[in-house]
PDB file of C-alpha atoms and ligand atoms in Angstrom:
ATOM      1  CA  UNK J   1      95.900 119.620 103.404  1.00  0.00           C
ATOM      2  CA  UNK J   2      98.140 116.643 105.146  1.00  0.00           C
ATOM      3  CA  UNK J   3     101.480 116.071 103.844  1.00  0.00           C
ATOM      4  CA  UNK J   4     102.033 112.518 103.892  1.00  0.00           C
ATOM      5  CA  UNK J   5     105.223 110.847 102.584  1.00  0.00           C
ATOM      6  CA  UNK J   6     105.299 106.760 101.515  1.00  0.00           C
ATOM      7  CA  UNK J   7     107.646 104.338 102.937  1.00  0.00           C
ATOM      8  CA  UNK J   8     107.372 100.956 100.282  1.00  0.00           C
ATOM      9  CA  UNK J   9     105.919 103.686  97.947  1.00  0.00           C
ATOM     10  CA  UNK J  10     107.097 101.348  94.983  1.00  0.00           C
ATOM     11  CA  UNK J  11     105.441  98.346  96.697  1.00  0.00           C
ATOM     12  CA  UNK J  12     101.569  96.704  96.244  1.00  0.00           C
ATOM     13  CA  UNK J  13     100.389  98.939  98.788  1.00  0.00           C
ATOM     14  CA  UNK J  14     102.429 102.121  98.388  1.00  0.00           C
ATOM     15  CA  UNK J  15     101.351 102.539  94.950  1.00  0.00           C
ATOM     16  CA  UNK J  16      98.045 102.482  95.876  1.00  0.00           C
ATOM     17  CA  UNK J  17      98.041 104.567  98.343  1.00  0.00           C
ATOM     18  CA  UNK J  18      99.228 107.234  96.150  1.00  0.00           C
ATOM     19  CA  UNK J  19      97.455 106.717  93.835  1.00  0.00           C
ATOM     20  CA  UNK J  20      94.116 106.956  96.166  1.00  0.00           C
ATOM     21  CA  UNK J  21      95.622 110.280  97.573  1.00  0.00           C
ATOM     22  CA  UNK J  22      95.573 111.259  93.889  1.00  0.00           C
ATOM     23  CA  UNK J  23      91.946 111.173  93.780  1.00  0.00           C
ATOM     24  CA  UNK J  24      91.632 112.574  97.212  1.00  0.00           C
ATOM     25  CA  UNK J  25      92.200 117.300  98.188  1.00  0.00           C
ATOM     26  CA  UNK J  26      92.461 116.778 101.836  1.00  0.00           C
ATOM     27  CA  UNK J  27      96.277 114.647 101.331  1.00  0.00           C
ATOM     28  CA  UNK J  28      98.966 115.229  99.084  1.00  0.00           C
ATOM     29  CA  UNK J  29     102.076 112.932  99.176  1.00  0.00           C
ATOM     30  CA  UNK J  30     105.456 114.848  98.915  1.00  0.00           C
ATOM     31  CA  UNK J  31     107.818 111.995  98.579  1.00  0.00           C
ATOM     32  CA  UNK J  32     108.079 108.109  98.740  1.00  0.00           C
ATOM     33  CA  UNK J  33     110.711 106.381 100.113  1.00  0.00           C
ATOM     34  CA  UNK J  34     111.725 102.649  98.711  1.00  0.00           C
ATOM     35  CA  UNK J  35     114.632 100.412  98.017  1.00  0.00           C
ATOM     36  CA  UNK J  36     113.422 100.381  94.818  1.00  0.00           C
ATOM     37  CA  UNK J  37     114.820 104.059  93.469  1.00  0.00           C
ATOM     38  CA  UNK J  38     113.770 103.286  89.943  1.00  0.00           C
ATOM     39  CA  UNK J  39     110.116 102.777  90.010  1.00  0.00           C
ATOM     40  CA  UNK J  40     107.861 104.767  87.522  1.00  0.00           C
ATOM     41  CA  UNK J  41     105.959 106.857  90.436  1.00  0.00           C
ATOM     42  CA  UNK J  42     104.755 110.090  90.263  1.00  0.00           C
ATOM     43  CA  UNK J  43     106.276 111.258  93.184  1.00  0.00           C
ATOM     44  CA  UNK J  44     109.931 112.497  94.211  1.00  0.00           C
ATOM     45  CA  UNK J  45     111.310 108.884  95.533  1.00  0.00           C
ATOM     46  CA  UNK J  46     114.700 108.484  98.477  1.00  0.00           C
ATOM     47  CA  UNK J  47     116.874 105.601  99.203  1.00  0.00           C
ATOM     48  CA  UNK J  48     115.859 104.030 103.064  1.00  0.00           C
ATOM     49  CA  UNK J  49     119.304 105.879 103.829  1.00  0.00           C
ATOM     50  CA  UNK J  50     118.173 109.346 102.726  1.00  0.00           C
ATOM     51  CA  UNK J  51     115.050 108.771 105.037  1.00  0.00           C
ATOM     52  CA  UNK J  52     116.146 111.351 107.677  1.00  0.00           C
ATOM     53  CA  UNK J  53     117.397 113.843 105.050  1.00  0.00           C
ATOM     54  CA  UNK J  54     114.220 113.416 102.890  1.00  0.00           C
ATOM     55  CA  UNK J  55     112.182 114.124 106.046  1.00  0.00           C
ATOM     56  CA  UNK J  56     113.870 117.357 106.831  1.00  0.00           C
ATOM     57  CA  UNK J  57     114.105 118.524 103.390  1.00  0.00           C
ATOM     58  CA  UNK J  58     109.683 117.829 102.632  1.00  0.00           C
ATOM     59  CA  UNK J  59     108.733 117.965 105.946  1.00  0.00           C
ATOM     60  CA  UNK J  60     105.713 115.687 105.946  1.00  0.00           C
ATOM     61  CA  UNK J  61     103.226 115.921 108.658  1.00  0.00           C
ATOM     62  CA  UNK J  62     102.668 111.995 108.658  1.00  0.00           C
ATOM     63  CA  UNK J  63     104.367 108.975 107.005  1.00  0.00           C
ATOM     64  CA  UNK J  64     102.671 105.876 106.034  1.00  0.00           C
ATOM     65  CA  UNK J  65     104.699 102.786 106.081  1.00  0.00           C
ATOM     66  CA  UNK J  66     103.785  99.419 104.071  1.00  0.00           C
ATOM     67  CA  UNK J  67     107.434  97.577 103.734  1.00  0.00           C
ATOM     68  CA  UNK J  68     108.989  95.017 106.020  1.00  0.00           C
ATOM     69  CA  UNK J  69     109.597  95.137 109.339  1.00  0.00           C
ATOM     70  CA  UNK J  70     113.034  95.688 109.363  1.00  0.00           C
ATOM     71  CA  UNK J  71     112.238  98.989 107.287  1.00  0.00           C
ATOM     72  CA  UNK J  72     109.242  99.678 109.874  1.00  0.00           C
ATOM     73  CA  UNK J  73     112.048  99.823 112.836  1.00  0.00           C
ATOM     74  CA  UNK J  74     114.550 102.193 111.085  1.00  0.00           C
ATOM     75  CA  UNK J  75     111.747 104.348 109.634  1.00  0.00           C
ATOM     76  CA  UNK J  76     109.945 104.921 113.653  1.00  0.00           C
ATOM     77  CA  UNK J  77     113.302 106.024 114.907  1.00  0.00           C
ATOM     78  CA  UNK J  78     113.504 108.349 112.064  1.00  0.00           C
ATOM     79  CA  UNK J  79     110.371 109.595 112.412  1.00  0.00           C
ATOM     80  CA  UNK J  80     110.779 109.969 116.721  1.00  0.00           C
ATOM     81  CA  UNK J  81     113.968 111.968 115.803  1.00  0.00           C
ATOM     82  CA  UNK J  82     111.991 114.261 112.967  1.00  0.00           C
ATOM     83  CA  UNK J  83     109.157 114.841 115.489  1.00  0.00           C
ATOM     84  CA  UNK J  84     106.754 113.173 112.746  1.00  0.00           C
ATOM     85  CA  UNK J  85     103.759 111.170 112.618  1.00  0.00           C
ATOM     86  CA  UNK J  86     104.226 107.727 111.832  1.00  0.00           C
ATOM     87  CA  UNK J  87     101.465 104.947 110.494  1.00  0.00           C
ATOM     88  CA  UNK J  88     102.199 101.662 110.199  1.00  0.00           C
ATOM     89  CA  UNK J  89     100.389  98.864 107.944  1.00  0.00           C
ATOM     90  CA  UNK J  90     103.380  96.491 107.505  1.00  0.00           C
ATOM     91  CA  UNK J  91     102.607  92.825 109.248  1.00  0.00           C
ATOM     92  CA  UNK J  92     104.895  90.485 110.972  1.00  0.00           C
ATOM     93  CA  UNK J  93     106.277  92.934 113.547  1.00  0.00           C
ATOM     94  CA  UNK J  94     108.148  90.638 116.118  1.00  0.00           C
ATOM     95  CA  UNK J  95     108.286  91.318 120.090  1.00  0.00           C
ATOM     96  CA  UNK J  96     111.354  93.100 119.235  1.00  0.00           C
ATOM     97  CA  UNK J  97     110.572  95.612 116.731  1.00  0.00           C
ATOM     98  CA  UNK J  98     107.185  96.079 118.059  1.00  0.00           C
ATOM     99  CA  UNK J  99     108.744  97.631 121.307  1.00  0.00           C
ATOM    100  CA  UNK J 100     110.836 100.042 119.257  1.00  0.00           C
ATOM    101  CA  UNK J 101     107.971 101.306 117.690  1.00  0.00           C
ATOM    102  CA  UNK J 102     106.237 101.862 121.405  1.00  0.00           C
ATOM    103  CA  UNK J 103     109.224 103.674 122.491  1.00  0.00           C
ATOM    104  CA  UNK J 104     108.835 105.912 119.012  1.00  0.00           C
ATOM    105  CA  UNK J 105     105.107 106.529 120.178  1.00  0.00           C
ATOM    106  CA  UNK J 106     106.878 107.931 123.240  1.00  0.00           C
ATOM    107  CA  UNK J 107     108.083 111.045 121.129  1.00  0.00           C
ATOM    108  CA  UNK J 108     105.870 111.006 118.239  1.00  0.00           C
ATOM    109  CA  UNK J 109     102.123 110.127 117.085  1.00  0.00           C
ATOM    110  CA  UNK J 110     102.872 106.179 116.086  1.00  0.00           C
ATOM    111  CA  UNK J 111      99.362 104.191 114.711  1.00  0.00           C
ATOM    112  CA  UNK J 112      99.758 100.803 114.224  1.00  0.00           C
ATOM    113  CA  UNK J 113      96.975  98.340 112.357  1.00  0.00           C
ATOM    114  CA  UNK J 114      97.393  95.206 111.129  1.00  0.00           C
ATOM    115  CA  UNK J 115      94.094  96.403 108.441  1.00  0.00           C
ATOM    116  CA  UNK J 116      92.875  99.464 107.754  1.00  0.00           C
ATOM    117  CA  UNK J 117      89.405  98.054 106.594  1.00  0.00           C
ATOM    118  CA  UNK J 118      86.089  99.598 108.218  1.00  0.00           C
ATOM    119  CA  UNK J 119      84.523  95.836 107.515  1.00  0.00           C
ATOM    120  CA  UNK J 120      87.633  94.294 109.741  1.00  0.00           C
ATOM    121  CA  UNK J 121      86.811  96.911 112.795  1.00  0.00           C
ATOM    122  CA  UNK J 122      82.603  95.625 111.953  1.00  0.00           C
ATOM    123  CA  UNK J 123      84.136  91.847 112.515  1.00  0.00           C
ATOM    124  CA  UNK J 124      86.392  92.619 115.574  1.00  0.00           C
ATOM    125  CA  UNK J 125      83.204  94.040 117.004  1.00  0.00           C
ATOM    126  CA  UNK J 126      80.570  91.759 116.203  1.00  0.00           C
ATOM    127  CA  UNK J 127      83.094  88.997 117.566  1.00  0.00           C
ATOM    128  CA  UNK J 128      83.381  89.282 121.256  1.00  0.00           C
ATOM    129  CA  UNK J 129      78.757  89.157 121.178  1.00  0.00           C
ATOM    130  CA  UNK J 130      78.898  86.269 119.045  1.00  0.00           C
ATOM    131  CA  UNK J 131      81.607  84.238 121.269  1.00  0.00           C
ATOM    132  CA  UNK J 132      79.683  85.338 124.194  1.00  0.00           C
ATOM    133  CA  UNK J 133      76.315  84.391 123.003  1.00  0.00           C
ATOM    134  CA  UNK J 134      77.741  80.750 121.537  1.00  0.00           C
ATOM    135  CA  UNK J 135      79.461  79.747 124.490  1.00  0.00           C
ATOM    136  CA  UNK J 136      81.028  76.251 123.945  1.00  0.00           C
ATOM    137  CA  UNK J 137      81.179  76.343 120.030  1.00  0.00           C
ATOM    138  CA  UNK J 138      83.447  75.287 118.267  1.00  0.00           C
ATOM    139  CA  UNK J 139      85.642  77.993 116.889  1.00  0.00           C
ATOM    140  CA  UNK J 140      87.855  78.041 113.564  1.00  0.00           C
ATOM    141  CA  UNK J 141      89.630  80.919 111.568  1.00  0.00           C
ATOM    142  CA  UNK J 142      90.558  81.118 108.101  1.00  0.00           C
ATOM    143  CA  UNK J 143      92.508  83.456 105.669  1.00  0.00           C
ATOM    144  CA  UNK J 144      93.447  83.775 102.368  1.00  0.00           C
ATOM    145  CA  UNK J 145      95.619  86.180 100.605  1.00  0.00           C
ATOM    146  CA  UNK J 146      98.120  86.802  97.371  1.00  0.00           C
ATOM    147  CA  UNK J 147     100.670  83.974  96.950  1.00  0.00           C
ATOM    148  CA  UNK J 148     103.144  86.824  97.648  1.00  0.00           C
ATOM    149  CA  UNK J 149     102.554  87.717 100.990  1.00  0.00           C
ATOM    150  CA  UNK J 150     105.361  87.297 103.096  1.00  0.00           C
ATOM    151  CA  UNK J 151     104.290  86.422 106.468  1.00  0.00           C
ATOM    152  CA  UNK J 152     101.530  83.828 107.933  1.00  0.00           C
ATOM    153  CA  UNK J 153      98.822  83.593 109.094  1.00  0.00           C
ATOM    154  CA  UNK J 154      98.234  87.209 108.567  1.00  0.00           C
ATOM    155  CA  UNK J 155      98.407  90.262 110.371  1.00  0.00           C
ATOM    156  CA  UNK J 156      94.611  90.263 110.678  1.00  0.00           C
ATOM    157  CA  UNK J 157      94.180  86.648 111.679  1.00  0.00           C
ATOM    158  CA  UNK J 158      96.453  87.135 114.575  1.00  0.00           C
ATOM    159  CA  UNK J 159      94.512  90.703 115.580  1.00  0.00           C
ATOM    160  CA  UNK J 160      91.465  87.943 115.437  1.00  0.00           C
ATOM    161  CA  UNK J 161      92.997  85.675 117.631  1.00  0.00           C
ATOM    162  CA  UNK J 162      94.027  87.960 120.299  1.00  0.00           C
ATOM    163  CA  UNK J 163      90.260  89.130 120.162  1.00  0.00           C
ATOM    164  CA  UNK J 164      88.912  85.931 120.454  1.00  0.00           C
ATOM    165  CA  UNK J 165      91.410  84.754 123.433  1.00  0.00           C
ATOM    166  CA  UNK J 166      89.280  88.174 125.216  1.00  0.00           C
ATOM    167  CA  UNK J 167      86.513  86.115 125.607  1.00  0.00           C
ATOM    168  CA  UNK J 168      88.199  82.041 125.910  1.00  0.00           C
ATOM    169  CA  UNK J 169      90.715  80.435 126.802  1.00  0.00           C
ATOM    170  CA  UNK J 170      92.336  78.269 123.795  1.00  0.00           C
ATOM    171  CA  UNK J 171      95.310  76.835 122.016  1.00  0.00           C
ATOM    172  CA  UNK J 172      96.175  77.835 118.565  1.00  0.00           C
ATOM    173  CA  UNK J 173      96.719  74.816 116.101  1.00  0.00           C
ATOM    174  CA  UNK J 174      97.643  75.590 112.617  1.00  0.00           C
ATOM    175  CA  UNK J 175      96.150  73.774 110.344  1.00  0.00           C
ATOM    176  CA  UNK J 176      95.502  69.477 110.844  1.00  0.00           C
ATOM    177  CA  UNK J 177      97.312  67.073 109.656  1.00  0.00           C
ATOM    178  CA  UNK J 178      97.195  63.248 109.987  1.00  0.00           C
ATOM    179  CA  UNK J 179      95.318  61.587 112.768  1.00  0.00           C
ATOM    180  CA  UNK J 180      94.651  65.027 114.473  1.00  0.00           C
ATOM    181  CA  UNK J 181      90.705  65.041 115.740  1.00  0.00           C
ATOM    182  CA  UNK J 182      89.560  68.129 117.389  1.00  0.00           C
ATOM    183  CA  UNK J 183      90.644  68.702 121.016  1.00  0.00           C
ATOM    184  CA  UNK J 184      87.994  70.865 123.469  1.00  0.00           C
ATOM    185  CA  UNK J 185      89.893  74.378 123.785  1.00  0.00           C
ATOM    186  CA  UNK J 186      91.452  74.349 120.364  1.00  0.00           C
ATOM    187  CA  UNK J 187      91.017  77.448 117.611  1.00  0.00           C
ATOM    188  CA  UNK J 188      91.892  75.997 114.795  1.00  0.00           C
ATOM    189  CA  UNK J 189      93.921  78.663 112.359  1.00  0.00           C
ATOM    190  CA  UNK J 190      94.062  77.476 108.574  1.00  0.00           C
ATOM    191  CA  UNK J 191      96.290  79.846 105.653  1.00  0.00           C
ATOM    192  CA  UNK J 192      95.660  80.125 102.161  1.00  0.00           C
ATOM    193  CA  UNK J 193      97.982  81.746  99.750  1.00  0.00           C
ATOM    194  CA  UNK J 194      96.466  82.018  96.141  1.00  0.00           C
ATOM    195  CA  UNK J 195      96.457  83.909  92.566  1.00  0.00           C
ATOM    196  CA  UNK J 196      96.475  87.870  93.459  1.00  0.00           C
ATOM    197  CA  UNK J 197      93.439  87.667  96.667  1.00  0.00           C
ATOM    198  CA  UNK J 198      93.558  91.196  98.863  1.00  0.00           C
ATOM    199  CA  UNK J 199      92.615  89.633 102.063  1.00  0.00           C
ATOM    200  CA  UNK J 200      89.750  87.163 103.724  1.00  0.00           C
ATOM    201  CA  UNK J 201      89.487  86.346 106.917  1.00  0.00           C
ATOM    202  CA  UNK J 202      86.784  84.144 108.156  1.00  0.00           C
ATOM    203  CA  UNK J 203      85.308  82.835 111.180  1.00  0.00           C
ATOM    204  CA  UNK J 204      83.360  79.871 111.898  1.00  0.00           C
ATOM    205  CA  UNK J 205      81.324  79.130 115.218  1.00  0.00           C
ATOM    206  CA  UNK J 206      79.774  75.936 115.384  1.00  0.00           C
ATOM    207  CA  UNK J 207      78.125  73.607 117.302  1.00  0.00           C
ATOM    208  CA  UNK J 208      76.302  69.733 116.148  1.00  0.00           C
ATOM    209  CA  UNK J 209      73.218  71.510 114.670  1.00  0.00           C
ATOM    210  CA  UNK J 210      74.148  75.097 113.341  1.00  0.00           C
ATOM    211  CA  UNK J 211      77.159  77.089 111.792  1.00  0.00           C
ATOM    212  CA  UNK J 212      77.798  80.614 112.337  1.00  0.00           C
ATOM    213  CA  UNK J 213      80.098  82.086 109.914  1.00  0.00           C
ATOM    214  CA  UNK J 214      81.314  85.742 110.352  1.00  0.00           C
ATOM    215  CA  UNK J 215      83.908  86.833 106.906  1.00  0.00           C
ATOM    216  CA  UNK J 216      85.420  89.777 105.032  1.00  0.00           C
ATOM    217  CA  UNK J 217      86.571  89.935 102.053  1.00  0.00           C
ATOM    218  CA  UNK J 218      88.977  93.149 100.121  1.00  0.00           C
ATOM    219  CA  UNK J 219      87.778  93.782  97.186  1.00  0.00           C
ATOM    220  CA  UNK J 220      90.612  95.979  96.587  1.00  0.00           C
ATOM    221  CA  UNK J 221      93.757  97.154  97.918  1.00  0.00           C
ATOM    222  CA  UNK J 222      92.107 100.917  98.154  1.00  0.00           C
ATOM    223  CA  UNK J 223      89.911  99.981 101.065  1.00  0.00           C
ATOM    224  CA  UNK J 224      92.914  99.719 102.601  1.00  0.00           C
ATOM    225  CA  UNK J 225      95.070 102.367 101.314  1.00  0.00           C
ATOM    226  CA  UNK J 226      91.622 104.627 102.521  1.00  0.00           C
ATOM    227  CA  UNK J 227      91.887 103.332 105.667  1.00  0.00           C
ATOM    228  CA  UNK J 228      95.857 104.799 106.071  1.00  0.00           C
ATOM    229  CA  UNK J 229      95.107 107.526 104.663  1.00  0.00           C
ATOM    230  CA  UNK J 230      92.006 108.334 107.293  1.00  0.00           C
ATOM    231  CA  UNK J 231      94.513 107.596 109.862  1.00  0.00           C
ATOM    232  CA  UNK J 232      97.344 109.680 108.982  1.00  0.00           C
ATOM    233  CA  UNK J 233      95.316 112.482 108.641  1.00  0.00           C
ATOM    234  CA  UNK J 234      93.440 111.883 111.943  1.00  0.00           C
ATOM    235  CA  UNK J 235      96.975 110.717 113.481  1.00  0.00           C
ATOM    236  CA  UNK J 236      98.781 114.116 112.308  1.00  0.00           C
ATOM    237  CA  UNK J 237      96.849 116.262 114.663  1.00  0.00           C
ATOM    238  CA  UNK J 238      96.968 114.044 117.521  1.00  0.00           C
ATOM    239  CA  UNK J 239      99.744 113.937 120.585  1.00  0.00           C
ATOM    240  CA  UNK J 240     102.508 111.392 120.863  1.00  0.00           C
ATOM    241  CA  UNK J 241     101.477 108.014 121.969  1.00  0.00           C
ATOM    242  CA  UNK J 242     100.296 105.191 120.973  1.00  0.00           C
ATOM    243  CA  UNK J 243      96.751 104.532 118.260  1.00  0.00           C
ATOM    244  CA  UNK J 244      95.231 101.863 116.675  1.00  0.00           C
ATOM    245  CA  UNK J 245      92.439 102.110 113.408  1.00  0.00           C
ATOM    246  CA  UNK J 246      89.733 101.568 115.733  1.00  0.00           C
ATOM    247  CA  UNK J 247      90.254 104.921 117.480  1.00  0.00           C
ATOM    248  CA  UNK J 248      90.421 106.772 114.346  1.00  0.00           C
ATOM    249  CA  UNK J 249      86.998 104.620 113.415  1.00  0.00           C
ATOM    250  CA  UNK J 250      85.816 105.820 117.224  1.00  0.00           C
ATOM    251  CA  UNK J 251      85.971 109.544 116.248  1.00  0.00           C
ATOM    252  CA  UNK J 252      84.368 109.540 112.781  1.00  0.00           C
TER     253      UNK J 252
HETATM  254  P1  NAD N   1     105.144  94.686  98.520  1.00  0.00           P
HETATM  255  O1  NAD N   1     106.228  93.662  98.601  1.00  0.00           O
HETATM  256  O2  NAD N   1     104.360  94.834  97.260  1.00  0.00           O
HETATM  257  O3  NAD N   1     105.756  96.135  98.844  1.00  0.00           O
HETATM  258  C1  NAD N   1     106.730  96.377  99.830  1.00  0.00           C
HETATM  259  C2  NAD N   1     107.623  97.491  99.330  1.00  0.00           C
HETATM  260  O4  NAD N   1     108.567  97.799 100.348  1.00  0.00           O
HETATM  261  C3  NAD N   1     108.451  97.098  98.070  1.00  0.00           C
HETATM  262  O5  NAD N   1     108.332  98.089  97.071  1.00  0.00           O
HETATM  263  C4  NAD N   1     109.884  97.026  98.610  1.00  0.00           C
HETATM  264  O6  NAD N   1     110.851  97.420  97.618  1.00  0.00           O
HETATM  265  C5  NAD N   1     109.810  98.035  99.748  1.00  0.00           C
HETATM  266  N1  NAD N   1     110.887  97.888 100.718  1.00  0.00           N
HETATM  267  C6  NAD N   1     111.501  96.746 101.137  1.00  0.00           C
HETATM  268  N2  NAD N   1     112.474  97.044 102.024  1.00  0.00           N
HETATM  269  C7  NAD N   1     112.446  98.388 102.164  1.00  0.00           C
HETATM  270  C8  NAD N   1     113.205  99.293 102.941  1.00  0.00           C
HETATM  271  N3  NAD N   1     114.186  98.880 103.757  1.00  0.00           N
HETATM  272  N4  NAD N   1     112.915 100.615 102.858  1.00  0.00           N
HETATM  273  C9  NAD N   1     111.931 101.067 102.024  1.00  0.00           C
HETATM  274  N5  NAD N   1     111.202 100.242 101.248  1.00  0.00           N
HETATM  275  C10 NAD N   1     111.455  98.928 101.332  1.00  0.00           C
HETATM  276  O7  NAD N   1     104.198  94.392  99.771  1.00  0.00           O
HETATM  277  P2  NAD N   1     102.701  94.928 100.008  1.00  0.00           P
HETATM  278  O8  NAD N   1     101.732  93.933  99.480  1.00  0.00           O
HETATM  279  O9  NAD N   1     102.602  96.349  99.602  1.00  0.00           O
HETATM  280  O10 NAD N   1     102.615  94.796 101.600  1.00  0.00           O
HETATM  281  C11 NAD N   1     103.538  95.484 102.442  1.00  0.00           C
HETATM  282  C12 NAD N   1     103.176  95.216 103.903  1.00  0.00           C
HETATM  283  O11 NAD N   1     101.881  95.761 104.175  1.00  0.00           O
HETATM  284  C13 NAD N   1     103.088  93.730 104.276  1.00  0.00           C
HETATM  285  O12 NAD N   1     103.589  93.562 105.587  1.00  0.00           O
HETATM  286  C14 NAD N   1     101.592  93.446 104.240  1.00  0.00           C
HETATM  287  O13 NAD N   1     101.210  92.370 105.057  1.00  0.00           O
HETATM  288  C15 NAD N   1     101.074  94.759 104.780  1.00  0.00           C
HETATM  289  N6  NAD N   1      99.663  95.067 104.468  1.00  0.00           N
HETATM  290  C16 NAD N   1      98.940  95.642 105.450  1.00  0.00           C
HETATM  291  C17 NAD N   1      97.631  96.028 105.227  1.00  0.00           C
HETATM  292  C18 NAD N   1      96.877  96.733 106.320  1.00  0.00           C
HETATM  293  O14 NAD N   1      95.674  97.070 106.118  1.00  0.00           O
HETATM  294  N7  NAD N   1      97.524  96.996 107.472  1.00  0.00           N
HETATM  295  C19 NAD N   1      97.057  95.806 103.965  1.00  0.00           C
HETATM  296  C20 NAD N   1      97.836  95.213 102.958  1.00  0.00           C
HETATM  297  C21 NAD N   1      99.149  94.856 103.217  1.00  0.00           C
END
């Protein structure tokens, strides 16, 4: 049984998260930890400021964190202090933070994913053949999410990005507008926030006479929530360093 403990347990993600882990006899979540101290969860819930006491006091062997980044920071030096496992699934981690976190890997297991979908690691992977195979297509990415997301384009549409640049050489232009045509060596990356949509990412490769179109779409937030779970699990008996999803994908 992994004892896993919820940063943004109050939050979109956080609640479901526990309440997949509900469903699930290899977790159990021992506390949440939120700004929000009020919420109507079903778990024992601390203050950010309490994080290092609530850590000592339920000893979790992994936390999973789905807040802001700000939150994401604090929590990783918390966590390298307690000697516990850390995932991360909060987005719009600047240069800044994100070296924090890397120095927390140094003293505790830290995995960090922008998505914790199987169907994101299939696209990843079926990207780099495609690009190769299509060379000198046009290529375009699209997402769409929940007019509440905070941060754009998305977590997963940069993780795209820095895939594609693995295989060309490009210029990111976001979105057209105006007289704009299409320059050689541009990706073009368009945003879509709408009504209460989990996640799609899409992306086109075309050419004159054909379009290839490789997409996901969440159904649900608990393909997600899943996903963090898997990790913290696998992530809990691993070493200090540094993981990402698709190595917790590698080894099941
Ligand atoms: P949300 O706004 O519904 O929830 C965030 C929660 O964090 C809220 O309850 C908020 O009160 C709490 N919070 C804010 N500051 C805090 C702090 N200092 N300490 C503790 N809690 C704090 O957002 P959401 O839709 O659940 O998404 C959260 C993050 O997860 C976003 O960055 C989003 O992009 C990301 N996300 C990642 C994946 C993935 O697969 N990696 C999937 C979905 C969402």
């Amino acid at each position: 049984m992994t004892r896993l403990a919820i940063n943004g347990a109050a939050g979109r993600m956080g609640q479901t998260v526990i309440e997949t882990a509900s469903d699930r006899d290899d977790v159990s979540v021992v506390f949440g930890i939120d700004v929000d101290t009020d919420a109507d969860i079903d778990v024992p819930l601390s203050a950010p400021d309490e994080t290092a006491n609530a850590l000592a006091e339920h000893d979790p062997d992994a936390v999973i964190d789905f807040t802001v980044p700000d939150s994401t920071v604090a929590l990783a030096e918390a966590c390298a202090d307690a000697g516990v496992a850390l995932v991360v699934g909060t987005t719009g981690v600047d240069e800044e933070q994100l070296s924090v976190l890397q120095e927390a890997s140094e003293a505790v297991p830290l995995l960090k994913a922008t998505n914790f979908s199987r169907g994101i690691q299939g696209l990843l992977r079926a990207l780099g053949p495609a690009l190769e195979a299509l060379d000198g297509y046009d290529v375009e990415v699209m997402e769409t999410h929940h007019n509440q997301k905070q941060d754009a384009p998305s977590g997963t549409a940069k993780t795209i990005l820095d895939e594609i640049s693995e295989h060309r050489d490009f210029e990111t232009v976001a979105g057209r507008e105006g007289i704009q045509p299409r320059e050689e060596g541009e990706v073009g990356m368009l945003v879509r926030r709408a009504g209460d949509i989990r996640g799609e990412h899409e992306v086109m490769l075309a050419d004159n006479d054909e379009v290839l179109t490789i997409s996901h779409r969440a159904e649900d937030r608990a393909v997600f929530a899943a996903g963090a779970i898997d990790a913290a699990v696998w992530l809990a008996e691993q070493d200090a360093g540094w993981y990402g999803f698709d190595d917790v994908v590698d080894d099941s």
